[in-house]
Amino acid sequence: MLKNTASSYGWPMKLLHWLIAILVTMQFFYILAKNNLPEGDPNIGQMMMLHKASGFVIFWLGILFVLWRLANRKPDWPATMSSWQQHLANITHALLYILIILMPLSGILMGMLKGFSINFFNLGTICATRFPQSEALADYFHTLHLYTVWLLGTLIILHIIGALVHKFFYKDDVLKKML
Ligand code: HEM
Ligand code: HEM
């Protein structure tokens, strides 16, 4: 099934959701791995390359995800879900959509505005030389990147708890619709 229906998400929505979920989770592991390596270790650069190149992919997948969702209906809420729960889920989802675009965008801009290119998985470079340069704006996006990640991390944890509560406490089909 291509499009979302009243009872389930279509396959493009599921594919994009799980690809983004895996790639975003990996972003935290690359940083964690980098922070645990001894100073001067060549793998630090490798971890940052993976972080930046994957982030670039997440940015475009995030845009596709939002566009596909705008062109599609959302499956019906389970009848047991109260209106405050629906509001909470709607707000969390909206913020997740914004952050999976804003996080990589701030990462891309903080480097590009200083003239740094992105090494795309050692396959080629996404070049920044023609990009307008601004130290001040780069610093702004750097700060944004470092702070918004806490909001994203918190929302992801809330989102996962929500999915598990539906599965094991309410025992409804919310998780099944996304699998
Ligand atoms: C880690 C990054 C993740 C992001 C950025 C993310 C993002 C999203 C977004 C934006 C939606 C809303 C879809 C809509 O518009 O209807 C959604 C739905 C959903 N997600 Fe995630 N998700 C992530 C991880 C997970 C994980 C790990 C699980 C499972 C444990 C999960 C389970 C679900 C379920 C069940 C729905 C459907 C909710 C519903 O129909 O009300 N997600 N996700
Ligand atoms: C969804 C995508 C992304 C997530 C979740 C993410 C997450 C993070 C996290 C958790 C940190 C560590 C923050 C800290 O040390 O306090 C970080 C740092 C960093 N990120 Fe990202 N990031 C993403 C995309 C990107 C992209 C696309 C780029 C660049 C092209 C990038 C470049 C950087 C750089 C250079 C740092 C190190 C900053 C520093 O040490 O001050 N990130 N990111």
CSV table of C-alpha atoms and ligand atoms in Angstrom, one decimal:
chain,number,residue,atom,x,y,z
A,1,MET,CA,0.0,0.0,0.0
A,2,LEU,CA,1.5,3.3,-1.2
A,3,LYS,CA,-0.6,5.9,0.6
A,4,ASN,CA,-1.6,6.1,4.3
A,5,THR,CA,-5.1,4.9,5.1
A,6,ALA,CA,-7.4,5.2,8.1
A,7,SER,CA,-5.9,2.0,9.5
A,8,SER,CA,-2.2,2.1,8.6
A,9,TYR,CA,0.8,4.1,7.2
A,10,GLY,CA,1.8,3.3,3.6
A,11,TRP,CA,5.2,1.8,2.9
A,12,PRO,CA,7.0,5.1,1.9
A,13,MET,CA,6.0,6.6,5.2
A,14,LYS,CA,7.2,3.5,7.1
A,15,LEU,CA,10.4,3.4,5.1
A,16,LEU,CA,11.2,7.1,5.6
A,17,HIS,CA,10.3,6.9,9.3
A,18,TRP,CA,12.6,3.9,10.1
A,19,LEU,CA,15.4,5.1,7.9
A,20,ILE,CA,15.4,8.5,9.7
A,21,ALA,CA,15.0,6.9,13.1
A,22,ILE,CA,18.1,4.7,12.5
A,23,LEU,CA,20.2,7.5,11.0
A,24,VAL,CA,19.3,10.0,13.7
A,25,THR,CA,20.1,7.5,16.5
A,26,MET,CA,23.4,6.8,14.8
A,27,GLN,CA,24.2,10.5,15.0
A,28,PHE,CA,24.4,10.3,18.8
A,29,PHE,CA,26.6,7.2,18.6
A,30,TYR,CA,29.1,8.9,16.2
A,31,ILE,CA,29.5,11.8,18.7
A,32,LEU,CA,29.7,9.5,21.7
A,33,ALA,CA,32.3,7.3,19.9
A,34,LYS,CA,34.3,10.4,18.9
A,35,ASN,CA,34.2,11.8,22.5
A,36,ASN,CA,35.6,8.5,23.8
A,37,LEU,CA,38.5,8.3,21.4
A,38,PRO,CA,42.0,9.5,22.7
A,39,GLU,CA,43.1,12.9,21.4
A,40,GLY,CA,44.8,12.6,18.0
A,41,ASP,CA,43.1,9.3,17.0
A,42,PRO,CA,42.5,9.3,13.3
A,43,ASN,CA,39.1,7.7,13.8
A,44,ILE,CA,37.9,11.0,15.3
A,45,GLY,CA,37.9,12.5,11.8
A,46,GLN,CA,36.2,9.4,10.5
A,47,MET,CA,33.4,9.7,13.1
A,48,MET,CA,32.8,13.4,12.3
A,49,MET,CA,32.8,12.6,8.6
A,50,LEU,CA,30.0,10.0,9.2
A,51,HIS,CA,28.2,12.5,11.4
A,52,LYS,CA,28.2,15.2,8.8
A,53,ALA,CA,27.5,13.0,5.7
A,54,SER,CA,24.7,11.1,7.5
A,55,GLY,CA,23.3,14.5,8.7
A,56,PHE,CA,23.3,15.7,5.1
A,57,VAL,CA,21.3,12.6,4.1
A,58,ILE,CA,18.9,13.1,7.1
A,59,PHE,CA,18.2,16.7,6.0
A,60,TRP,CA,16.9,15.5,2.5
A,61,LEU,CA,15.1,12.5,3.9
A,62,GLY,CA,13.5,14.8,6.5
A,63,ILE,CA,12.2,17.1,3.7
A,64,LEU,CA,10.8,14.1,1.8
A,65,PHE,CA,9.2,12.8,5.0
A,66,VAL,CA,7.4,16.2,5.6
A,67,LEU,CA,6.3,16.5,2.0
A,68,TRP,CA,5.0,12.9,1.9
A,69,ARG,CA,3.2,13.4,5.1
A,70,LEU,CA,1.6,16.7,3.9
A,71,ALA,CA,0.3,14.8,0.8
A,72,ASN,CA,-1.1,12.0,2.9
A,73,ARG,CA,-3.7,11.6,5.6
A,74,LYS,CA,-2.8,10.4,9.1
A,75,PRO,CA,-4.3,7.0,10.2
A,76,ASP,CA,-7.2,7.4,12.7
A,77,TRP,CA,-6.3,7.6,16.4
A,78,PRO,CA,-7.4,4.6,18.4
A,79,ALA,CA,-10.9,5.3,19.8
A,80,THR,CA,-9.5,5.0,23.4
A,81,MET,CA,-7.2,8.0,22.9
A,82,SER,CA,-8.4,11.1,24.8
A,83,SER,CA,-8.1,14.6,23.3
A,84,TRP,CA,-5.2,15.6,25.5
A,85,GLN,CA,-3.2,12.5,24.4
A,86,GLN,CA,-4.0,13.4,20.7
A,87,HIS,CA,-2.8,17.0,21.3
A,88,LEU,CA,0.4,15.8,23.0
A,89,ALA,CA,1.1,13.3,20.1
A,90,ASN,CA,0.4,16.0,17.5
A,91,ILE,CA,2.7,18.5,19.2
A,92,THR,CA,5.5,15.9,19.6
A,93,HIS,CA,5.2,14.8,16.0
A,94,ALA,CA,5.2,18.4,14.7
A,95,LEU,CA,8.4,19.2,16.8
A,96,LEU,CA,10.1,16.0,15.6
A,97,TYR,CA,9.4,17.0,12.0
A,98,ILE,CA,10.8,20.5,12.6
A,99,LEU,CA,13.9,19.2,14.4
A,100,ILE,CA,14.9,16.5,11.9
A,101,ILE,CA,15.3,19.3,9.4
A,102,LEU,CA,16.6,22.1,11.7
A,103,MET,CA,19.3,19.9,13.4
A,104,PRO,CA,21.0,18.9,10.2
A,105,LEU,CA,20.4,22.3,8.6
A,106,SER,CA,22.1,24.1,11.6
A,107,GLY,CA,25.0,21.5,11.3
A,108,ILE,CA,25.4,22.1,7.6
A,109,LEU,CA,25.2,25.9,7.9
A,110,MET,CA,27.6,26.2,10.8
A,111,GLY,CA,30.3,24.6,8.7
A,112,MET,CA,29.4,26.0,5.3
A,113,LEU,CA,29.3,29.6,6.6
A,114,LYS,CA,33.0,29.1,7.6
A,115,GLY,CA,33.9,27.7,4.2
A,116,PHE,CA,34.1,24.0,5.3
A,117,SER,CA,33.1,21.4,2.7
A,118,ILE,CA,31.3,18.2,3.6
A,119,ASN,CA,33.2,14.9,2.9
A,120,PHE,CA,30.3,12.7,1.6
A,121,PHE,CA,31.3,9.2,2.8
A,122,ASN,CA,34.7,9.6,1.0
A,123,LEU,CA,32.8,9.5,-2.3
A,124,GLY,CA,33.0,13.2,-3.0
A,125,THR,CA,32.7,16.6,-1.4
A,126,ILE,CA,29.8,19.0,-1.0
A,127,CYS,CA,31.7,22.1,-1.6
A,128,ALA,CA,31.3,25.3,0.4
A,129,THR,CA,33.6,27.7,-1.4
A,130,ARG,CA,30.8,29.6,-3.2
A,131,PHE,CA,28.7,29.7,0.0
A,132,PRO,CA,28.4,33.2,1.6
A,133,GLN,CA,30.8,33.4,4.6
A,134,SER,CA,29.8,34.7,8.0
A,135,GLU,CA,31.6,33.9,11.3
A,136,ALA,CA,28.8,35.4,13.4
A,137,LEU,CA,26.0,33.4,11.7
A,138,ALA,CA,28.1,30.3,11.8
A,139,ASP,CA,28.5,30.7,15.6
A,140,TYR,CA,24.7,31.3,15.9
A,141,PHE,CA,24.0,28.0,14.1
A,142,HIS,CA,26.7,26.2,16.1
A,143,THR,CA,25.0,27.3,19.4
A,144,LEU,CA,21.6,26.3,17.9
A,145,HIS,CA,23.0,22.9,17.0
A,146,LEU,CA,24.3,22.2,20.5
A,147,TYR,CA,21.2,23.3,22.3
A,148,THR,CA,18.4,22.0,20.0
A,149,VAL,CA,19.9,18.5,20.2
A,150,TRP,CA,18.7,18.3,23.8
A,151,LEU,CA,15.1,19.0,22.8
A,152,LEU,CA,15.4,16.4,20.0
A,153,GLY,CA,16.8,13.8,22.4
A,154,THR,CA,14.1,14.5,25.0
A,155,LEU,CA,11.3,14.3,22.3
A,156,ILE,CA,12.7,11.0,20.9
A,157,ILE,CA,12.7,9.4,24.4
A,158,LEU,CA,9.1,10.7,25.0
A,159,HIS,CA,8.1,9.4,21.6
A,160,ILE,CA,9.5,5.9,22.2
A,161,ILE,CA,7.9,5.8,25.7
A,162,GLY,CA,4.6,6.8,24.0
A,163,ALA,CA,4.9,4.0,21.5
A,164,LEU,CA,5.7,1.4,24.2
A,165,VAL,CA,2.9,2.6,26.4
A,166,HIS,CA,0.4,2.1,23.5
A,167,LYS,CA,1.8,-1.4,22.8
A,168,PHE,CA,2.1,-2.8,26.4
A,169,PHE,CA,-0.3,-0.7,28.4
A,170,TYR,CA,-3.2,0.3,26.1
A,171,LYS,CA,-2.5,-2.8,23.9
A,172,ASP,CA,-3.8,-0.9,20.8
A,173,ASP,CA,-2.5,-0.9,17.2
A,174,VAL,CA,-0.6,2.4,17.2
A,175,LEU,CA,2.9,0.7,16.9
A,176,LYS,CA,1.6,-1.9,14.4
A,177,LYS,CA,0.5,0.9,12.0
A,178,MET,CA,4.1,2.0,11.7
A,179,LEU,CA,5.6,-1.5,11.4
B,1,HEM,C1,14.6,8.4,16.5
B,1,HEM,C2,13.9,9.1,15.7
B,1,HEM,C3,12.5,9.1,15.4
B,1,HEM,C4,11.8,10.1,14.8
B,1,HEM,C5,12.5,11.4,14.3
B,1,HEM,C6,10.4,9.8,14.7
B,1,HEM,C7,9.5,10.6,14.1
B,1,HEM,C8,8.1,10.3,14.0
B,1,HEM,C9,7.1,11.2,13.4
B,1,HEM,C10,7.4,12.6,12.9
B,1,HEM,C11,6.0,10.6,13.5
B,1,HEM,C12,4.6,11.2,13.0
B,1,HEM,C13,4.0,10.5,11.8
B,1,HEM,C14,2.7,11.2,11.5
B,1,HEM,O1,2.8,12.4,11.0
B,1,HEM,O2,1.6,10.7,11.6
B,1,HEM,C15,6.2,9.3,14.0
B,1,HEM,C16,5.2,8.3,14.2
B,1,HEM,C17,5.4,7.2,14.9
B,1,HEM,N1,6.6,6.7,15.4
B,1,HEM,FE1,8.4,7.6,15.3
B,1,HEM,N2,10.2,8.6,15.2
B,1,HEM,C18,11.4,8.1,15.7
B,1,HEM,C19,11.6,6.9,16.3
B,1,HEM,C20,10.6,6.0,16.6
B,1,HEM,C21,10.8,4.7,17.4
B,1,HEM,C22,12.2,4.2,17.9
B,1,HEM,C23,9.6,4.1,17.5
B,1,HEM,C24,9.2,2.9,18.2
B,1,HEM,C25,9.6,2.5,19.4
B,1,HEM,C26,8.6,5.0,16.8
B,1,HEM,C27,7.3,4.7,16.7
B,1,HEM,C28,6.4,5.5,16.0
B,1,HEM,C29,5.0,5.2,15.9
B,1,HEM,C30,4.3,3.9,16.5
B,1,HEM,C31,4.4,6.2,15.2
B,1,HEM,C32,2.9,6.3,14.8
B,1,HEM,C33,2.2,7.2,15.8
B,1,HEM,C34,0.7,7.4,15.4
B,1,HEM,O3,0.2,7.0,14.4
B,1,HEM,O4,0.1,8.2,16.2
B,1,HEM,N3,9.3,6.1,16.3
B,1,HEM,N4,7.5,9.2,14.3
B,2,HEM,C1,19.8,15.0,12.7
B,2,HEM,C2,21.1,15.3,12.5
B,2,HEM,C3,22.1,15.6,13.6
B,2,HEM,C4,22.1,15.3,14.9
B,2,HEM,C5,21.0,14.6,15.7
B,2,HEM,C6,23.3,15.9,15.4
B,2,HEM,C7,23.7,15.7,16.8
B,2,HEM,C8,24.8,16.3,17.3
B,2,HEM,C9,25.3,16.1,18.7
B,2,HEM,C10,24.5,15.3,19.7
B,2,HEM,C11,26.4,16.8,18.8
B,2,HEM,C12,27.3,16.9,20.1
B,2,HEM,C13,26.8,18.1,20.9
B,2,HEM,C14,27.7,18.4,22.1
B,2,HEM,O1,28.9,18.1,22.1
B,2,HEM,O2,27.1,19.1,23.0
B,2,HEM,C15,26.8,17.3,17.5
B,2,HEM,C16,27.9,18.1,17.3
B,2,HEM,C17,28.3,18.4,16.0
B,2,HEM,N1,27.6,18.3,14.9
B,2,HEM,FE1,25.8,17.4,14.7
B,2,HEM,N2,24.0,16.5,14.4
B,2,HEM,C18,23.3,16.4,13.3
B,2,HEM,C19,23.7,16.8,12.0
B,2,HEM,C20,24.9,17.4,11.7
B,2,HEM,C21,25.3,17.9,10.4
B,2,HEM,C22,24.5,17.7,9.1
B,2,HEM,C23,26.5,18.5,10.6
B,2,HEM,C24,27.4,19.1,9.6
B,2,HEM,C25,27.4,18.9,8.3
B,2,HEM,C26,26.9,18.4,12.0
B,2,HEM,C27,28.1,18.8,12.5
B,2,HEM,C28,28.4,18.8,13.9
B,2,HEM,C29,29.7,19.3,14.4
B,2,HEM,C30,30.8,19.9,13.6
B,2,HEM,C31,29.6,19.0,15.8
B,2,HEM,C32,30.7,19.3,16.8
B,2,HEM,C33,30.4,20.7,17.4
B,2,HEM,C34,31.4,20.9,18.5
B,2,HEM,O3,32.1,20.1,18.9
B,2,HEM,O4,31.3,22.0,19.1
B,2,HEM,N3,25.8,17.8,12.7
B,2,HEM,N4,25.8,17.0,16.6
